[in-house]
PDB file of C-alpha atoms in Angstrom:
ATOM      1  CA  MET R 291      16.392  -8.021   9.799  1.00  0.00           C
ATOM      2  CA  ASN R 292      17.396  -4.477  10.587  1.00  0.00           C
ATOM      3  CA  ASN R 293      13.837  -3.185  10.578  1.00  0.00           C
ATOM      4  CA  PRO R 294      13.084  -1.813  14.077  1.00  0.00           C
ATOM      5  CA  LEU R 295       9.430  -2.803  13.725  1.00  0.00           C
ATOM      6  CA  THR R 296      10.288  -6.508  13.601  1.00  0.00           C
ATOM      7  CA  GLN R 297      11.075  -6.833  17.299  1.00  0.00           C
ATOM      8  CA  THR R 298       7.802  -5.601  18.772  1.00  0.00           C
ATOM      9  CA  SER R 299       5.526  -7.202  21.288  1.00  0.00           C
ATOM     10  CA  ALA R 300       1.799  -7.563  20.607  1.00  0.00           C
ATOM     11  CA  GLN R 301       1.053  -4.604  22.874  1.00  0.00           C
ATOM     12  CA  THR R 302       3.678  -2.403  21.248  1.00  0.00           C
ATOM     13  CA  SER R 303       2.388  -3.488  17.847  1.00  0.00           C
ATOM     14  CA  ALA R 304      -1.142  -2.435  18.770  1.00  0.00           C
ATOM     15  CA  GLN R 305       0.103   0.901  20.112  1.00  0.00           C
ATOM     16  CA  LYS R 306       2.088   1.599  16.929  1.00  0.00           C
ATOM     17  CA  ALA R 307      -0.897   0.691  14.764  1.00  0.00           C
ATOM     18  CA  LEU R 308      -3.217   2.944  16.758  1.00  0.00           C
ATOM     19  CA  GLN R 309      -0.735   5.819  16.645  1.00  0.00           C
ATOM     20  CA  LEU R 310      -0.343   5.517  12.857  1.00  0.00           C
ATOM     21  CA  GLN R 311      -4.076   5.235  12.285  1.00  0.00           C
ATOM     22  CA  THR R 312      -4.759   8.289  14.506  1.00  0.00           C
ATOM     23  CA  THR R 313      -2.201  10.366  12.611  1.00  0.00           C
ATOM     24  CA  LEU R 314      -3.708   9.373   9.261  1.00  0.00           C
ATOM     25  CA  LEU R 315      -7.225  10.158  10.474  1.00  0.00           C
ATOM     26  CA  LYS R 316      -6.174  13.608  11.720  1.00  0.00           C
ATOM     27  CA  ASN R 317      -4.513  14.328   8.366  1.00  0.00           C
ATOM     28  CA  SER R 318      -7.624  13.149   6.543  1.00  0.00           C
ATOM     29  CA  ILE R 319      -9.853  15.498   8.531  1.00  0.00           C
ATOM     30  CA  SER R 320      -7.450  18.348   7.799  1.00  0.00           C
ATOM     31  CA  TYR R 321      -7.573  17.647   4.039  1.00  0.00           C
ATOM     32  CA  VAL R 322     -11.366  17.560   3.969  1.00  0.00           C
ATOM     33  CA  GLN R 323     -11.429  20.970   5.623  1.00  0.00           C
ATOM     34  CA  SER R 324      -8.823  22.580   3.370  1.00  0.00           C
ATOM     35  CA  ILE R 325      -8.855  20.873  -0.054  1.00  0.00           C
ATOM     36  CA  SER R 326     -11.716  20.516  -2.475  1.00  0.00           C
ATOM     37  CA  GLY R 327     -12.637  18.252  -5.356  1.00  0.00           C
ATOM     38  CA  GLY R 328     -10.517  15.442  -6.724  1.00  0.00           C
ATOM     39  CA  LEU R 329      -7.403  16.695  -4.949  1.00  0.00           C
ATOM     40  CA  ILE R 330      -8.773  15.329  -1.676  1.00  0.00           C
ATOM     41  CA  LEU R 331      -8.508  11.743  -2.891  1.00  0.00           C
ATOM     42  CA  ARG R 332      -5.047  12.099  -4.431  1.00  0.00           C
ATOM     43  CA  THR R 333      -3.717  13.982  -1.380  1.00  0.00           C
ATOM     44  CA  THR R 334      -5.157  11.352   0.971  1.00  0.00           C
ATOM     45  CA  LEU R 335      -3.593   8.487  -1.020  1.00  0.00           C
ATOM     46  CA  LYS R 336      -0.244  10.288  -1.162  1.00  0.00           C
ATOM     47  CA  ASN R 337      -0.301  10.915   2.596  1.00  0.00           C
ATOM     48  CA  ILE R 338      -1.225   7.313   3.407  1.00  0.00           C
ATOM     49  CA  LEU R 339       1.527   5.977   1.168  1.00  0.00           C
ATOM     50  CA  GLU R 340       4.152   8.380   2.523  1.00  0.00           C
ATOM     51  CA  SER R 341       3.125   7.576   6.101  1.00  0.00           C
ATOM     52  CA  LEU R 342       3.378   3.813   5.528  1.00  0.00           C
ATOM     53  CA  VAL R 343       6.752   4.137   3.784  1.00  0.00           C
ATOM     54  CA  SER R 344       8.049   6.195   6.698  1.00  0.00           C
ATOM     55  CA  PHE R 345       6.455   3.965   9.346  1.00  0.00           C
ATOM     56  CA  THR R 346       7.937   0.749   7.933  1.00  0.00           C
ATOM     57  CA  ASN R 347      11.289   2.364   7.068  1.00  0.00           C
ATOM     58  CA  CYS R 348      10.965   0.926   3.587  1.00  0.00           C
ATOM     59  CA  ASP R 349      12.277   2.410   0.362  1.00  0.00           C
ATOM     60  CA  ASP R 350       9.160   2.918  -1.697  1.00  0.00           C
ATOM     61  CA  GLY R 351       5.535   2.073  -2.276  1.00  0.00           C
ATOM     62  CA  SER R 352       2.564   2.147  -4.613  1.00  0.00           C
ATOM     63  CA  ILE R 353      -1.148   2.578  -4.022  1.00  0.00           C
ATOM     64  CA  PHE R 354      -4.045   1.892  -6.396  1.00  0.00           C
ATOM     65  CA  LEU R 355      -7.798   2.256  -6.038  1.00  0.00           C
ATOM     66  CA  ILE R 356      -9.729  -0.163  -8.200  1.00  0.00           C
ATOM     67  CA  GLY R 357     -13.365   0.223  -9.241  1.00  0.00           C
ATOM     68  CA  GLU R 358     -15.983  -2.523  -9.292  1.00  0.00           C
ATOM     69  CA  ASP R 359     -15.246  -3.005 -12.993  1.00  0.00           C
ATOM     70  CA  GLY R 360     -11.584  -3.755 -12.226  1.00  0.00           C
ATOM     71  CA  VAL R 361     -10.354  -0.465 -13.687  1.00  0.00           C
ATOM     72  CA  VAL R 362      -7.867   1.609 -11.693  1.00  0.00           C
ATOM     73  CA  ILE R 363      -9.595   4.787 -10.485  1.00  0.00           C
ATOM     74  CA  GLU R 364      -6.522   6.465  -9.019  1.00  0.00           C
ATOM     75  CA  GLY R 365      -2.977   5.355  -8.368  1.00  0.00           C
ATOM     76  CA  ILE R 366       0.522   6.318  -7.382  1.00  0.00           C
ATOM     77  CA  LEU R 367       3.386   4.213  -8.755  1.00  0.00           C
ATOM     78  CA  ALA R 368       6.628   3.618  -6.872  1.00  0.00           C
ATOM     79  CA  ARG R 369       8.577   4.378 -10.016  1.00  0.00           C
ATOM     80  CA  GLY R 370       7.343   7.975 -10.047  1.00  0.00           C
ATOM     81  CA  PRO R 371       5.843   9.876 -12.959  1.00  0.00           C
ATOM     82  CA  VAL R 372       5.631   7.957 -16.250  1.00  0.00           C
ATOM     83  CA  THR R 373       3.534   8.258 -19.375  1.00  0.00           C
ATOM     84  CA  ARG R 374      -0.107   7.244 -19.049  1.00  0.00           C
ATOM     85  CA  ASP R 375       0.414   4.263 -21.388  1.00  0.00           C
ATOM     86  CA  ARG R 376       3.430   3.010 -19.408  1.00  0.00           C
ATOM     87  CA  LYS R 377       1.602   3.494 -16.107  1.00  0.00           C
ATOM     88  CA  ASP R 378      -1.404   1.546 -17.393  1.00  0.00           C
ATOM     89  CA  ALA R 379       0.827  -1.254 -18.696  1.00  0.00           C
ATOM     90  CA  VAL R 380       2.734  -1.599 -15.401  1.00  0.00           C
ATOM     91  CA  ILE R 381      -0.452  -1.534 -13.300  1.00  0.00           C
ATOM     92  CA  THR R 382      -2.193  -4.083 -15.529  1.00  0.00           C
ATOM     93  CA  LYS R 383       0.785  -6.452 -15.364  1.00  0.00           C
ATOM     94  CA  VAL R 384       1.225  -6.254 -11.564  1.00  0.00           C
ATOM     95  CA  LEU R 385      -2.514  -6.703 -11.001  1.00  0.00           C
ATOM     96  CA  ASP R 386      -2.675  -9.660 -13.401  1.00  0.00           C
ATOM     97  CA  GLU R 387       0.568 -11.446 -12.499  1.00  0.00           C
ATOM     98  CA  GLY R 388       2.262  -9.786  -9.536  1.00  0.00           C
ATOM     99  CA  LEU R 389       2.132  -9.620  -5.760  1.00  0.00           C
ATOM    100  CA  ALA R 390      -0.379  -6.738  -5.794  1.00  0.00           C
ATOM    101  CA  GLY R 391      -2.843  -8.757  -7.850  1.00  0.00           C
ATOM    102  CA  TRP R 392      -2.291 -11.832  -5.676  1.00  0.00           C
ATOM    103  CA  ALA R 393      -3.064  -9.867  -2.487  1.00  0.00           C
ATOM    104  CA  PHE R 394      -6.081  -8.202  -4.124  1.00  0.00           C
ATOM    105  CA  ARG R 395      -7.562 -11.511  -5.367  1.00  0.00           C
ATOM    106  CA  HIS R 396      -6.869 -13.413  -2.122  1.00  0.00           C
ATOM    107  CA  ARG R 397      -8.002 -10.496   0.074  1.00  0.00           C
ATOM    108  CA  GLN R 398      -4.995 -10.948   2.314  1.00  0.00           C
ATOM    109  CA  ILE R 399      -1.620  -9.389   2.896  1.00  0.00           C
ATOM    110  CA  GLY R 400       1.097 -10.875   0.718  1.00  0.00           C
ATOM    111  CA  LEU R 401       4.678 -10.969   1.942  1.00  0.00           C
ATOM    112  CA  ILE R 402       7.797 -11.700  -0.083  1.00  0.00           C
ATOM    113  CA  TYR R 403      10.991 -12.133   1.917  1.00  0.00           C
ATOM    114  CA  ASP R 404      13.235 -12.394  -1.147  1.00  0.00           C
ATOM    115  CA  THR R 405      11.961 -11.181  -4.525  1.00  0.00           C
ATOM    116  CA  THR R 406      14.479 -13.315  -6.412  1.00  0.00           C
ATOM    117  CA  LYS R 407      12.850 -16.462  -5.007  1.00  0.00           C
ATOM    118  CA  ASP R 408       9.150 -15.644  -5.453  1.00  0.00           C
ATOM    119  CA  ASP R 409       7.314 -15.656  -8.788  1.00  0.00           C
ATOM    120  CA  ARG R 410       4.787 -13.125  -7.508  1.00  0.00           C
ATOM    121  CA  TRP R 411       7.377 -10.342  -7.779  1.00  0.00           C
ATOM    122  CA  LEU R 412       7.766  -8.973 -11.289  1.00  0.00           C
ATOM    123  CA  GLN R 413      11.035  -7.363 -12.353  1.00  0.00           C
ATOM    124  CA  PHE R 414      10.579  -4.828 -15.135  1.00  0.00           C
ATOM    125  CA  PRO R 415      13.472  -4.151 -17.535  1.00  0.00           C
ATOM    126  CA  ASP R 416      13.300  -0.392 -16.918  1.00  0.00           C
ATOM    127  CA  GLN R 417      12.655  -0.604 -13.167  1.00  0.00           C
ATOM    128  CA  PRO R 418      14.496   2.381 -11.628  1.00  0.00           C
ATOM    129  CA  TYR R 419      15.039   0.805  -8.208  1.00  0.00           C
ATOM    130  CA  LYS R 420      16.098  -2.488  -6.600  1.00  0.00           C
ATOM    131  CA  VAL R 421      13.607  -4.557  -4.614  1.00  0.00           C
ATOM    132  CA  GLY R 422      14.765  -7.324  -2.277  1.00  0.00           C
ATOM    133  CA  SER R 423      11.565  -7.755  -0.251  1.00  0.00           C
ATOM    134  CA  ALA R 424       7.981  -6.567  -0.588  1.00  0.00           C
ATOM    135  CA  ILE R 425       4.599  -6.582   1.050  1.00  0.00           C
ATOM    136  CA  ALA R 426       1.174  -5.944  -0.510  1.00  0.00           C
ATOM    137  CA  MET R 427      -1.954  -5.094   1.475  1.00  0.00           C
ATOM    138  CA  PRO R 428      -5.453  -5.098  -0.011  1.00  0.00           C
ATOM    139  CA  LEU R 429      -7.787  -2.292   0.987  1.00  0.00           C
ATOM    140  CA  ILE R 430     -11.049  -4.017   1.858  1.00  0.00           C
ATOM    141  CA  TYR R 431     -14.344  -2.161   2.298  1.00  0.00           C
ATOM    142  CA  GLY R 432     -16.958  -4.481   3.769  1.00  0.00           C
ATOM    143  CA  VAL R 433     -16.019  -7.698   2.020  1.00  0.00           C
ATOM    144  CA  GLU R 434     -14.874  -6.242  -1.290  1.00  0.00           C
ATOM    145  CA  PRO R 435     -11.316  -5.165  -2.074  1.00  0.00           C
ATOM    146  CA  ILE R 436     -11.216  -1.585  -3.400  1.00  0.00           C
ATOM    147  CA  GLY R 437      -7.483  -1.122  -3.739  1.00  0.00           C
ATOM    148  CA  ILE R 438      -3.987  -2.255  -2.952  1.00  0.00           C
ATOM    149  CA  ILE R 439      -0.894  -0.847  -1.264  1.00  0.00           C
ATOM    150  CA  THR R 440       2.541  -2.294  -2.050  1.00  0.00           C
ATOM    151  CA  LEU R 441       5.664  -1.474  -0.027  1.00  0.00           C
ATOM    152  CA  SER R 442       9.200  -2.491  -0.988  1.00  0.00           C
ATOM    153  CA  HIS R 443      12.742  -2.443   0.312  1.00  0.00           C
ATOM    154  CA  ALA R 444      16.058  -3.128  -1.411  1.00  0.00           C
ATOM    155  CA  GLN R 445      17.107  -5.503   1.388  1.00  0.00           C
ATOM    156  CA  THR R 446      15.759  -9.052   1.537  1.00  0.00           C
ATOM    157  CA  HIS R 447      13.839 -10.097   4.658  1.00  0.00           C
ATOM    158  CA  TRP R 448      13.036  -6.457   5.529  1.00  0.00           C
ATOM    159  CA  PHE R 449       9.381  -7.228   6.227  1.00  0.00           C
ATOM    160  CA  ASP R 450       8.139  -9.956   8.543  1.00  0.00           C
ATOM    161  CA  GLU R 451       5.066 -11.177  10.404  1.00  0.00           C
ATOM    162  CA  SER R 452       5.143  -8.334  12.954  1.00  0.00           C
ATOM    163  CA  ILE R 453       4.609  -5.793  10.175  1.00  0.00           C
ATOM    164  CA  ILE R 454       1.751  -7.880   8.797  1.00  0.00           C
ATOM    165  CA  GLU R 455       0.204  -7.804  12.275  1.00  0.00           C
ATOM    166  CA  ILE R 456       0.376  -4.000  12.385  1.00  0.00           C
ATOM    167  CA  LEU R 457      -0.968  -3.613   8.848  1.00  0.00           C
ATOM    168  CA  GLN R 458      -3.880  -5.954   9.595  1.00  0.00           C
ATOM    169  CA  LYS R 459      -4.792  -3.766  12.565  1.00  0.00           C
ATOM    170  CA  ILE R 460      -4.910  -0.590  10.470  1.00  0.00           C
ATOM    171  CA  MET R 461      -6.322  -1.984   7.194  1.00  0.00           C
ATOM    172  CA  GLU R 462      -9.965  -1.250   8.001  1.00  0.00           C
ATOM    173  CA  GLY R 463      -9.212   2.272   9.246  1.00  0.00           C
ATOM    174  CA  LEU R 464      -7.112   3.075   6.167  1.00  0.00           C
ATOM    175  CA  THR R 465      -9.877   1.887   3.903  1.00  0.00           C
ATOM    176  CA  ALA R 466     -12.454   4.007   5.752  1.00  0.00           C
ATOM    177  CA  ILE R 467     -10.238   7.089   5.367  1.00  0.00           C
ATOM    178  CA  ILE R 468      -9.915   6.432   1.620  1.00  0.00           C
ATOM    179  CA  VAL R 469     -13.634   5.800   1.112  1.00  0.00           C
ATOM    180  CA  ASN R 470     -14.371   9.031   3.001  1.00  0.00           C
ATOM    181  CA  ALA R 471     -11.977  10.913   0.703  1.00  0.00           C
ATOM    182  CA  GLN R 472     -13.656   9.333  -2.341  1.00  0.00           C
ATOM    183  CA  LEU R 473     -17.075  10.503  -1.137  1.00  0.00           C
ATOM    184  CA  HIS R 474     -15.791  14.028  -0.524  1.00  0.00           C
ATOM    185  CA  ALA R 475     -14.165  14.087  -3.954  1.00  0.00           C
ATOM    186  CA  GLU R 476     -17.451  13.055  -5.595  1.00  0.00           C
ATOM    187  CA  TYR R 477     -19.473  15.694  -3.811  1.00  0.00           C
TER     188      TYR R 477
END
């Protein structure tokens, strides 16, 4: 448990969540003013993911937006650029069988302390990185999930309940930022 976020009080947790959410909102406003079209959405998702990876001191992360029909609208994979077919296959599998899909269906944050001991974590044969622990957070707009963010770290027990507490505090704000970017991208 070397993660510095794990030893926070409730007040410190709330302050960290507010600080992160404020930074993301400021960045979002900046993008809307300077970027047009579909780039707004992709840039917003990339910034949110990079900010969460940095904030939690984790190794990597993924983010997917999912339409009402269950089809991925936009996404960034932790494994980096891959062919469209490979990307679609990985996303489909993790949404059907993995932690991301579990969190999306249950509309709650999913935490895995040790990926070798939890069936919700899927190891792919060509996975270019090691994952010891992971956390998945659904993006909920109103009552419906619209996407999912997954964060991972090579070390087991990297994430704990204090990080879940922070993520729960910012979930609604993150989703509002993303929905705003979607609306700007459409218009």
